[in-house]
Short mmCIF file of C-alpha atoms in Angstrom, two decimals:
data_model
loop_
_atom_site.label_atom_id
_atom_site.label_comp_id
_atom_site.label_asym_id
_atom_site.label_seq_id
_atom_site.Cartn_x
_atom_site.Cartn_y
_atom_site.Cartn_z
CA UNK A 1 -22.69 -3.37 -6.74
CA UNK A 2 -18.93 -3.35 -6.51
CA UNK A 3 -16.41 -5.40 -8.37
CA UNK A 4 -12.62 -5.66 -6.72
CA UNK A 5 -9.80 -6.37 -9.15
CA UNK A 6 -10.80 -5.43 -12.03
CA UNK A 7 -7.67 -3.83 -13.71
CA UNK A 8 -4.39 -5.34 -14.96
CA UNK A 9 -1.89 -2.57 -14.83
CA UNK A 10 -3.25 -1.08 -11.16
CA UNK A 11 -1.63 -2.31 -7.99
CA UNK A 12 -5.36 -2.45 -6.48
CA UNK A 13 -8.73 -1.31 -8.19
CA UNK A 14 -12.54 -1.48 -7.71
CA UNK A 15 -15.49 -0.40 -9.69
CA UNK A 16 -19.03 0.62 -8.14
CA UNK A 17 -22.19 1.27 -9.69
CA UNK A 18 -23.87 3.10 -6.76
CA UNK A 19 -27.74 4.37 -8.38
CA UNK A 20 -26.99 5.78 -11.87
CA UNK A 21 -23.48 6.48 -10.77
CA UNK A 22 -20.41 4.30 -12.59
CA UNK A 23 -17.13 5.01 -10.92
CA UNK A 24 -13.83 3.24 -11.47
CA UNK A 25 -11.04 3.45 -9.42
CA UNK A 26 -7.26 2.36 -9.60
CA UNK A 27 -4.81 2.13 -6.60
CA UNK A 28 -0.86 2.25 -6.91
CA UNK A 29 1.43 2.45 -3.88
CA UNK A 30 3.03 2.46 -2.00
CA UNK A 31 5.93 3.79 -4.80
CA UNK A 32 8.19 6.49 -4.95
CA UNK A 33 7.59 10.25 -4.97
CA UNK A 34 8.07 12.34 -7.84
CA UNK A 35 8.58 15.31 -7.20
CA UNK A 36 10.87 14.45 -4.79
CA UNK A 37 10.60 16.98 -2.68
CA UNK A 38 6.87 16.13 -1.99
CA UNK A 39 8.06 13.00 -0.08
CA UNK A 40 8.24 13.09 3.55
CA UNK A 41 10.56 11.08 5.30
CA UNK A 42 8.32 10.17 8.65
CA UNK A 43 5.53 8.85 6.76
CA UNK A 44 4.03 8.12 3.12
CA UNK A 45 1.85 10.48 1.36
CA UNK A 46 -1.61 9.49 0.01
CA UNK A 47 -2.59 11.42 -3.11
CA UNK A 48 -6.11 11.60 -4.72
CA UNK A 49 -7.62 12.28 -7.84
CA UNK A 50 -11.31 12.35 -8.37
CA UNK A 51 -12.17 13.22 -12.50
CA UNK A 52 -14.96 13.28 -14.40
CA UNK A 53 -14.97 12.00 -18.21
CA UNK A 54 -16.95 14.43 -20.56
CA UNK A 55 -19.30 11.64 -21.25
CA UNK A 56 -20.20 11.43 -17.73
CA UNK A 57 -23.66 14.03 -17.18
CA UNK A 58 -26.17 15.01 -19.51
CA UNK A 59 -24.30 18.54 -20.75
CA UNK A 60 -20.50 17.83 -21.91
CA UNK A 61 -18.10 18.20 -19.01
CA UNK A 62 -14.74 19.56 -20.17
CA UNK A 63 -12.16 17.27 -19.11
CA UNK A 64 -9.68 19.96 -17.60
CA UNK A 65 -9.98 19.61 -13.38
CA UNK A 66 -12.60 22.11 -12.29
CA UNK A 67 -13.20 23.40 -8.65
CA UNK A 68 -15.56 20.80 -7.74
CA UNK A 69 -13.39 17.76 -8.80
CA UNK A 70 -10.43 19.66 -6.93
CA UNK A 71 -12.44 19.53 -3.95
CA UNK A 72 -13.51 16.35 -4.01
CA UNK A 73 -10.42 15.30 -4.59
CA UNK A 74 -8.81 16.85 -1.16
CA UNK A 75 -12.00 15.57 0.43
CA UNK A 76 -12.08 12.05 -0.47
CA UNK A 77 -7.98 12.56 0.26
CA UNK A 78 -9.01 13.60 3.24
CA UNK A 79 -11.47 10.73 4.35
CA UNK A 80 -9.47 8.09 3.35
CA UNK A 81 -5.75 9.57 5.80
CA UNK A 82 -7.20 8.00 8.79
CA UNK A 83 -7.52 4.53 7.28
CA UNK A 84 -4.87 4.03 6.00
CA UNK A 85 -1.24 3.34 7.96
CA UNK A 86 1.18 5.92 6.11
CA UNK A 87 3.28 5.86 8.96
CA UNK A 88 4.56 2.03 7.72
CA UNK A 89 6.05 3.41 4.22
CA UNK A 90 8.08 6.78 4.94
CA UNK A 91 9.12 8.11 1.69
CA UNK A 92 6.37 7.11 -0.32
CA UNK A 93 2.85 7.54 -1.93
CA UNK A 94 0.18 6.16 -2.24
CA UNK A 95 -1.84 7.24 -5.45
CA UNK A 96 -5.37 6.70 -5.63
CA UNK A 97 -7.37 7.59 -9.09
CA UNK A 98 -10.98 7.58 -9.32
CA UNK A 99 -12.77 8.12 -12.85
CA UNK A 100 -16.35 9.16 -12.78
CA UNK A 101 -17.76 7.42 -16.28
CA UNK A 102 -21.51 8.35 -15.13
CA UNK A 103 -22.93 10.63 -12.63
CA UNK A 104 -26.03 10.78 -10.61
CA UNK A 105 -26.14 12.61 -7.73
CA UNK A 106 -23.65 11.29 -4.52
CA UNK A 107 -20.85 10.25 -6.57
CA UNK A 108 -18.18 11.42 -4.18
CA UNK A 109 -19.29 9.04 -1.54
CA UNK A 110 -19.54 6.45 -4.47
CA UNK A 111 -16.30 7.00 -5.08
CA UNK A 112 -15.39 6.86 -1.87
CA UNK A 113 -16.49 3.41 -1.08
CA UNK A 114 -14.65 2.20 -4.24
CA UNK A 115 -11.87 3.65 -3.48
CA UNK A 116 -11.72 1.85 -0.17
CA UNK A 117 -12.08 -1.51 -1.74
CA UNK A 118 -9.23 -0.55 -3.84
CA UNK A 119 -7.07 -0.15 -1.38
CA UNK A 120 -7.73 -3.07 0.39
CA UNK A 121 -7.44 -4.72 -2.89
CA UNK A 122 -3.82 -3.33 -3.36
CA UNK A 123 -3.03 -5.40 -0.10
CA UNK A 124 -1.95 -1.78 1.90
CA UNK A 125 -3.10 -1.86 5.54
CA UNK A 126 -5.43 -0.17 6.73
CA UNK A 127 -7.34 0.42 10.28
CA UNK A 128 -10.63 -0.14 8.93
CA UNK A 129 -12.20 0.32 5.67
CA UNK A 130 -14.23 3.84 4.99
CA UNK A 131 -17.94 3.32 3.89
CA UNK A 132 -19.58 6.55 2.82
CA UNK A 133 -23.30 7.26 1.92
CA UNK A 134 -25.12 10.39 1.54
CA UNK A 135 -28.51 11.36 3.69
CA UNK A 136 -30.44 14.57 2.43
CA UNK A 137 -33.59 16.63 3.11
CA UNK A 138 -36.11 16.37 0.76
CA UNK A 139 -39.64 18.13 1.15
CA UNK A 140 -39.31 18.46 4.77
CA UNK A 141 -38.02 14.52 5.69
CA UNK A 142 -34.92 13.20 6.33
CA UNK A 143 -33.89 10.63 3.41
CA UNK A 144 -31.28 8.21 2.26
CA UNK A 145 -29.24 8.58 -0.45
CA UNK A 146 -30.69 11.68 -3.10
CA UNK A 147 -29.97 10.92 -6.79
CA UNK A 148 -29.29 13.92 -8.91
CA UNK A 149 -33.00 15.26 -9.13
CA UNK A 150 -33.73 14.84 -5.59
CA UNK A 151 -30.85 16.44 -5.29
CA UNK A 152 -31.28 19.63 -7.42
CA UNK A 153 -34.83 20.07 -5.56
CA UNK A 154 -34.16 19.31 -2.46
CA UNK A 155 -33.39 21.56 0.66
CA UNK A 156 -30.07 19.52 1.62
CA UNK A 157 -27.40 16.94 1.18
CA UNK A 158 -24.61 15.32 3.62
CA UNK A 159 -22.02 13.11 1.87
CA UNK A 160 -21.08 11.02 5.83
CA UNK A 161 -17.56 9.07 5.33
CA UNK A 162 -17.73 6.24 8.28
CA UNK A 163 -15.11 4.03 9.46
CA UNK A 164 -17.60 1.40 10.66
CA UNK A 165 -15.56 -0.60 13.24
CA UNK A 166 -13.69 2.03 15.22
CA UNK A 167 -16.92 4.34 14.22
CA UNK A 168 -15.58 6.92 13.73
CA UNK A 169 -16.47 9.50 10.98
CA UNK A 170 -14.09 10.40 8.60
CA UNK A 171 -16.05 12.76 5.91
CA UNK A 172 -18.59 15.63 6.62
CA UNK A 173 -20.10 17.68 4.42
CA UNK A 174 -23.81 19.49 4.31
CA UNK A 175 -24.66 21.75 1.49
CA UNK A 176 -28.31 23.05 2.38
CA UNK A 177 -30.61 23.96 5.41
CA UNK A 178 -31.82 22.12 8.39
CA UNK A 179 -32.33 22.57 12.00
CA UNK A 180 -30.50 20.35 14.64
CA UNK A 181 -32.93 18.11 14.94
CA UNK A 182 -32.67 17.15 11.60
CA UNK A 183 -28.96 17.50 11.54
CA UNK A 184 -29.58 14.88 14.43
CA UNK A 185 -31.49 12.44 12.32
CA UNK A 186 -30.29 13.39 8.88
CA UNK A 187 -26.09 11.84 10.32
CA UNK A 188 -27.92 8.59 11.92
CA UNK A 189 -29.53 8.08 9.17
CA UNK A 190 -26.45 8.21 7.01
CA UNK A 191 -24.11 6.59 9.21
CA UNK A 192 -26.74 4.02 8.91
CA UNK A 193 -26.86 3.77 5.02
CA UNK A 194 -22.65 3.68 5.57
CA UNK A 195 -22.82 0.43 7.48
CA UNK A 196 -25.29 -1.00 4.84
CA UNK A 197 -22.53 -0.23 2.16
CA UNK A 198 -19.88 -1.63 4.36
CA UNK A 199 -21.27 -4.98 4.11
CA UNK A 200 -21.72 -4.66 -0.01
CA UNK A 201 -17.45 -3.66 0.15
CA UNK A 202 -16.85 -6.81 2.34
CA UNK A 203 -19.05 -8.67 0.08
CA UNK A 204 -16.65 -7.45 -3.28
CA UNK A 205 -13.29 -8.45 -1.26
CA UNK A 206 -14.63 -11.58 0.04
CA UNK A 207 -15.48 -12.57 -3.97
CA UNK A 208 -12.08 -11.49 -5.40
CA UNK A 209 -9.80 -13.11 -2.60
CA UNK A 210 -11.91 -16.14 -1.20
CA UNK A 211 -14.11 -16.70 -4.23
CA UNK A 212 -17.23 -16.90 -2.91
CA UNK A 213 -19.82 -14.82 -1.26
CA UNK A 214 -18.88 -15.99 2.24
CA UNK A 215 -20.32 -13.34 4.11
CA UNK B 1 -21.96 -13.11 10.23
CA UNK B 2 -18.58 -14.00 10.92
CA UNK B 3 -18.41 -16.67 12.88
CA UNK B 4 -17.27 -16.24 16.37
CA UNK B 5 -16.46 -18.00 19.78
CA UNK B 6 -18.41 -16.08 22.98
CA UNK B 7 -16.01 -14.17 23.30
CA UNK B 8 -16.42 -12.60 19.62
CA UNK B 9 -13.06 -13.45 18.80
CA UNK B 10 -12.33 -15.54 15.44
CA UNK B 11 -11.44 -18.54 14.86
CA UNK B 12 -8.33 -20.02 12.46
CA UNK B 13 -8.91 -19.54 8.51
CA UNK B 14 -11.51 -17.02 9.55
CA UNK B 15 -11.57 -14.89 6.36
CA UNK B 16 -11.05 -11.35 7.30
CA UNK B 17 -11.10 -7.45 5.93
CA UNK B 18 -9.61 -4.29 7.65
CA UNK B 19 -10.81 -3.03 10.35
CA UNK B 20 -12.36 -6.57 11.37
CA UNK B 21 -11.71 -7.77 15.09
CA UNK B 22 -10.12 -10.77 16.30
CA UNK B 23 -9.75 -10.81 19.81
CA UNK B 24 -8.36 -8.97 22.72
CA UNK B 25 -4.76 -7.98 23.68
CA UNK B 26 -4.44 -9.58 26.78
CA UNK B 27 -5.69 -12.63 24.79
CA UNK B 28 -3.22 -12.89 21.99
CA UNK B 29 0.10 -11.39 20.83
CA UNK B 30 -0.49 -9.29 17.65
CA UNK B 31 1.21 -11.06 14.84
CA UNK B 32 1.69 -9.78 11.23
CA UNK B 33 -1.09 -8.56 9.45
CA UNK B 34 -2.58 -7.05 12.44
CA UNK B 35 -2.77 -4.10 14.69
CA UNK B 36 -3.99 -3.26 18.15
CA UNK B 37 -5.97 -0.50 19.62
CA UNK B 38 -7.18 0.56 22.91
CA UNK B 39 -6.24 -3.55 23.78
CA UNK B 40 -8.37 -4.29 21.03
CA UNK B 41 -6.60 -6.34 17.78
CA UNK B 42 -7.79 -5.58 14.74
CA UNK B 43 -7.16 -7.36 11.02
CA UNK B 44 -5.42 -4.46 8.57
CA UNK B 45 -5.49 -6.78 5.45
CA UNK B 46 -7.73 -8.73 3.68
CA UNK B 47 -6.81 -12.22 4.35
CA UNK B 48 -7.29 -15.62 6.60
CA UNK B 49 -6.51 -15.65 10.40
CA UNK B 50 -3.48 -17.92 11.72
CA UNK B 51 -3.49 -18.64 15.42
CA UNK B 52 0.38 -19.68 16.47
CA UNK B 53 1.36 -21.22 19.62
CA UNK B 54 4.25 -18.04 21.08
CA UNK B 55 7.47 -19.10 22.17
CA UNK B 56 8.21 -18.22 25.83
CA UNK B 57 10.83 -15.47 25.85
CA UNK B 58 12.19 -13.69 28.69
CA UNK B 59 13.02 -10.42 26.86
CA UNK B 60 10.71 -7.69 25.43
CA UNK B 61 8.97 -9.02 21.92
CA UNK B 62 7.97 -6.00 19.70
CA UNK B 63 4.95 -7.60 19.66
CA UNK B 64 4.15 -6.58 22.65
CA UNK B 65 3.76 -8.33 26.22
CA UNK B 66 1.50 -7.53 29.23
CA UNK B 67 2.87 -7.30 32.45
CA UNK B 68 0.68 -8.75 34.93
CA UNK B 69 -2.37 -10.82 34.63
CA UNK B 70 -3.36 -12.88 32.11
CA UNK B 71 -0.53 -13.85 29.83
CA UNK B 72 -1.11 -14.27 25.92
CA UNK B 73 0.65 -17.04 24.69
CA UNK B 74 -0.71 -17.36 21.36
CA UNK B 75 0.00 -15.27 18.31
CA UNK B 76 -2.67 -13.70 16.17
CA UNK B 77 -1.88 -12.64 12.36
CA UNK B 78 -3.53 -12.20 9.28
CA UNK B 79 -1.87 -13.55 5.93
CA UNK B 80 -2.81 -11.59 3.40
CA UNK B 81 -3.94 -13.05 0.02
CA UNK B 82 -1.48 -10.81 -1.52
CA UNK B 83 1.52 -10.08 -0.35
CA UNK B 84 2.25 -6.32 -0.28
CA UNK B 85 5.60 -5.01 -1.48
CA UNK B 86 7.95 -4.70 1.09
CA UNK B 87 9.94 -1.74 1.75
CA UNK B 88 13.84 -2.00 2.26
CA UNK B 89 14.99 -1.03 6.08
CA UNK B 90 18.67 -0.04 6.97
CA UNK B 91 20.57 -3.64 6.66
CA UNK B 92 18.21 -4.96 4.15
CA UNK B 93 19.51 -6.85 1.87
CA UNK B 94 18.33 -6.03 -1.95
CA UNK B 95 18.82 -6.85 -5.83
CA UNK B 96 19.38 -4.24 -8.25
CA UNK B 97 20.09 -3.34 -11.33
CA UNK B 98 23.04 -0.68 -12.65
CA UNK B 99 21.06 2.37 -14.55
CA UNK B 100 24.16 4.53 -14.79
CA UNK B 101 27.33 5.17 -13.40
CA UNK B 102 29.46 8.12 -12.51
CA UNK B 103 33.30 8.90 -11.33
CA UNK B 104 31.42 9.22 -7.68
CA UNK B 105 28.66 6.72 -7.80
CA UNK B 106 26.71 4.05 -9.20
CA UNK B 107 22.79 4.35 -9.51
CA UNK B 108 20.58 1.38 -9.21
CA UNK B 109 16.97 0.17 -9.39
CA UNK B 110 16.62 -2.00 -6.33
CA UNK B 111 13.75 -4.41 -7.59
CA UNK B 112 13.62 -6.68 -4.74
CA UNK B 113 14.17 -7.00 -0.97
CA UNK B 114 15.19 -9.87 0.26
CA UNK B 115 12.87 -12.58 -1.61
CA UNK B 116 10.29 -9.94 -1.64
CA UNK B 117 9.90 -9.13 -5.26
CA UNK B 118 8.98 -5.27 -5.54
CA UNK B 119 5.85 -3.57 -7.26
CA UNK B 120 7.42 -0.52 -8.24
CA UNK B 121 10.98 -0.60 -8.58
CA UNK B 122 12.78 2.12 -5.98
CA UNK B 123 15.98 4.15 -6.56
CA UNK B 124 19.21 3.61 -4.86
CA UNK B 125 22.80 5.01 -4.84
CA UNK B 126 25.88 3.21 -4.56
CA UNK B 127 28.67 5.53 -3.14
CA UNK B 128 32.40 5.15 -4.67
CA UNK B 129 33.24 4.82 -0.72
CA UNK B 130 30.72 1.79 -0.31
CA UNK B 131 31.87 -0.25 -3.24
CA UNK B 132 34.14 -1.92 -0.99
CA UNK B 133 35.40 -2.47 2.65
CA UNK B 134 39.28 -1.59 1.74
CA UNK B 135 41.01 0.97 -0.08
CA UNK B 136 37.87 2.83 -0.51
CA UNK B 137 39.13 5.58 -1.97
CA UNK B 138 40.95 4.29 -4.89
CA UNK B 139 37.71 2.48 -6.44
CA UNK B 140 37.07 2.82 -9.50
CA UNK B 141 33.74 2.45 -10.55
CA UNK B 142 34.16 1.97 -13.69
CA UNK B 143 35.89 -0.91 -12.83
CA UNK B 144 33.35 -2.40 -10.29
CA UNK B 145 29.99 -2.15 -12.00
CA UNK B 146 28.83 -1.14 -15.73
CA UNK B 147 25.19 -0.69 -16.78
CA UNK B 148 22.67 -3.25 -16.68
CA UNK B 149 24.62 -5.42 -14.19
CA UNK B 150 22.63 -7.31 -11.51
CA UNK B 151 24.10 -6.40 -7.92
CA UNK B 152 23.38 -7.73 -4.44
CA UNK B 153 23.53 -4.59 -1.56
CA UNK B 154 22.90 -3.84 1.63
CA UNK B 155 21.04 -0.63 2.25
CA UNK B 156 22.84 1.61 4.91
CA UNK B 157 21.01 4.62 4.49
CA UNK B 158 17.24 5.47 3.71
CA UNK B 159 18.21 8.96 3.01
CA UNK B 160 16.48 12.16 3.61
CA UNK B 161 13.43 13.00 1.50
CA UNK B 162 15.67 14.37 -1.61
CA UNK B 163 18.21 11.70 -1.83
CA UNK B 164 17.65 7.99 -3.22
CA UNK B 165 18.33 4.67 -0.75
CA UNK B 166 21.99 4.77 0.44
CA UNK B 167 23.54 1.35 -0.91
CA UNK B 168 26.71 -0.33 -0.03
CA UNK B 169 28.98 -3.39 -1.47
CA UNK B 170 31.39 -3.46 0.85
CA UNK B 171 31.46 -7.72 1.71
CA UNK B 172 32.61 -10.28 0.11
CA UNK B 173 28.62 -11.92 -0.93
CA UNK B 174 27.82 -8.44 -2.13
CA UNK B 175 28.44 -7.11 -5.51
CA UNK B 176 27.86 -7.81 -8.69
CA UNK B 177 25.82 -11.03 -9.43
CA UNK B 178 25.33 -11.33 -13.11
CA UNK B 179 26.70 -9.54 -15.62
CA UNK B 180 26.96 -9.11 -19.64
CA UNK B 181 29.80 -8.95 -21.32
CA UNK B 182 30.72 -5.71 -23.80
CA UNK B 183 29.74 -8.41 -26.93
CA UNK B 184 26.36 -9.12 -24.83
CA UNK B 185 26.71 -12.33 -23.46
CA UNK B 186 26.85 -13.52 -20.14
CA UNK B 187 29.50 -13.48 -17.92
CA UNK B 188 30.97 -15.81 -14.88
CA UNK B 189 32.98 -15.35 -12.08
CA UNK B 190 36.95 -15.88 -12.36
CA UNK B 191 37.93 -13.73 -9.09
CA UNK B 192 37.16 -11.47 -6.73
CA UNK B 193 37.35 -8.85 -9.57
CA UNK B 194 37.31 -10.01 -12.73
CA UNK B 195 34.39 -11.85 -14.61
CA UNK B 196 34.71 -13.89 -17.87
CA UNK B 197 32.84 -13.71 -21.11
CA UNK B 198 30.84 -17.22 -21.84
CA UNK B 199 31.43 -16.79 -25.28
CA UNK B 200 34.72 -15.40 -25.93
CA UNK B 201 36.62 -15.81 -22.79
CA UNK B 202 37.19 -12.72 -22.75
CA UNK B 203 37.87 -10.98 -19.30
CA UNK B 204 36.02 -7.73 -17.52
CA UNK B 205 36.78 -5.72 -14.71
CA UNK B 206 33.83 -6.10 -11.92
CA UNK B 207 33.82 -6.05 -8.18
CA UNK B 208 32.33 -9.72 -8.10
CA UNK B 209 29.78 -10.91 -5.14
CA UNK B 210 31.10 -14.40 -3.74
CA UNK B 211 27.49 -16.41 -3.86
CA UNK B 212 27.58 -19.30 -1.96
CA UNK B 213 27.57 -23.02 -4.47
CA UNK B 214 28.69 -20.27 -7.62
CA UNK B 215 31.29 -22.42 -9.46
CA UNK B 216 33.59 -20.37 -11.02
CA UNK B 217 34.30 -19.74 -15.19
CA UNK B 218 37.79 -22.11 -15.45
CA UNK B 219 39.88 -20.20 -16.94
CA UNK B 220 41.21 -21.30 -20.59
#
């Protein structure tokens, strides 16, 4: 499920429930860059922050950034560049914040599809929106979409960012073992899954702008 | 499914997301709200499709124009539900507000371009030089603008990444706008440099925008 425009003070925002995962994300941009010296004066600057709130897993996560959100955070950063047209604001940034309020295994591509539907939501162009799903090994077959425990016992997991109309992907990752075979099967399968989630974003943006489930 | 003509183009008020197509380049003219790659146009908001009739021109559109074979002569766009905040170009013309001035400068908060009302307010610089098109060098800023003053500019300058928007003054419908007076009440136009409290008649000092139907304060 995803909900577009769902905060006041945020230019655009979205928030997904995506298995046990709750993610909510706020857009603001394009604005001016402070520091200053960050801004570059061909292009604006997108800038991402993915956090987790303590109450988020099981154990208490302290709030301070740790290595995993800092990667995330260039990742997601990192999916979402070839989206979305910097080149139109020079001098500016685009700031995207994503809060993790529960966590269950694939919350970076979670957050990733939010934070597509936030963007769209803020009204800044983009080339095409980014739908992201994770595909995994688990006891020897290629699956869709591991939640945490799957996750934990299972031999891999690949977070796939797609951009499904120019099809291009936009976010690798694999953390695990597999052969290329199932390498083979294990991105279909994913890009897959992204295309099914590309039709639940449409779905959110079609309800906040046009009111209705059109699609 | 969208719907779609054989072609799998879309049809007018078709409600669209990024990244959706609409039709081919040699087909249509890419109109606002849209981009085109590898002759394929493609929707970059979230929004309804327009299909215009294109004027004929002889000259270059930055739209775009094929050469030879089939000609487009209708224009393709995509108005978005939600107009994004525009972003001042050199010549713009923009609103602001005085945050502080100096012996050298003015510094303003442009918050809108054009009619565009902006999201996030932007920084801008008036220049002593730019206040106005003669004598430039013996303005006095103090004289021309005081904090909290609404000004109409034209940008000249987007700067380079350290420096704020480059603003200028320097014609006679740009300047300052609205004004309060030092007892905080509004103030009118009396001349092309002085402004008049509403209250007390009292006059101020201000390099004063002509706006077009402005009657000005009669003087008592």
């Amino acid at each position: 499920m995803i909900k577009a425009g769902v905060l006041k003070n945020a230019n655009g925002s979205a928030y997904i429930e995506f298995g046990d995962n709750k993610i909510m994300c706020g857009v603001y941009g394009p604005r001016d860059v402070h520091p200053k010296h960050m801004a570059n004066s061909s292009t604006g600057i997108l800038r991402c922050r993915y956090h987790m709130v303590p109450y988020s897993v099981s154990e208490r996560k302290n709030p301070a950034p740790s290595r995993r959100e800092i990667e995330i955070s260039k990742v997601i950063k990192e999916a979402l560049e070839p989206a979305v047209m910097l080149e139109r604001f020079p001098r500016t940034a685009v700031d995207v914040f994503i809060e993790v309020l529960q966590a269950d295994g694939g919350s970076r591509c979670a957050a990733l599809d939010a934070a597509s539907v936030a963007l769209a939501d803020a009204g800044i162009p983009m080339r095409d929106m980014v739908s992201a799903c994770a595909a995994g090994k688990v006891a020897d077959t290629v699956v869709l979409d591991v939640n945490n425990e799957e996750d934990q016992a299972g031999q891999a997991d690949m977070p796939i960012g797609y951009m499904p109309n120019l099809e291009k992907v936009t976010l690798l990752q694999l953390d695990g073992i597999m052969s290329p075979k199932e390498y083979k099967e294990c991105i279909e399968t994913g890009i897959k899954g992204c295309k099914i989630v590309y039709e639940i974003q449409k779905k959110a943006l079609n309800e906040r702008y046009f009111g209705d489930d059109h699609k | 499914m969208q719907s779609t003509t054989e072609r799998g183009e879309v049809p007018e008020g078709e409600r669209v997301i990024p990244g959706d197509y609409l039709g081919d380049g040699s087909r249509f003219f890419q109109g606002r709200g849209t981009y085109e790659m590898g002759g394929r146009i493609y929707s970059e908001l979230v929004g309804e499709v327009r299909i215009e009739e294109h004027e004929k021109t002889t000259s270059r559109s930055d739209s775009g124009k094929t050469e030879s074979g089939s000609k487009p002569s209708r224009v393709i766009s995509v108005v978005g539900k939600y107009s994004l905040s525009a972003v001042p170009s050199v010549g713009s013309i923009v609103m602001t507000r005085v945050l502080n001035i100096s012996e050298r400068q003015a510094k303003v908060m442009i918050i809108s371009v054009g009619t565009t009302l902006l999201q996030e307010p932007l920084s801008g610089v008036i220049r002593r030089e730019d206040v106005r098109s003669v004598e430039k060098d013996t303005v006095d800023v103090f004289s021309s603008f005081r904090p909290g003053d609404i000004i109409r500019a034209r940008v000249v300058s987007l700067g380079e990444s350290h420096s704020h928007y480059g603003l200028a003054t320097d014609r006679n419908e740009l300047g300052v706008i609205m004004a309060t007076s030092e007892g905080g009440h509004p103030m009118g136009p009396v001349s092309w440099t002085e402004m008049q409290c509403s209250k007390t008649g009292i006059r101020e000092a201000r390099k004063v925008a002509k706006v077009k139907n402005a009657v000005p304060l009669k003087s008592n």
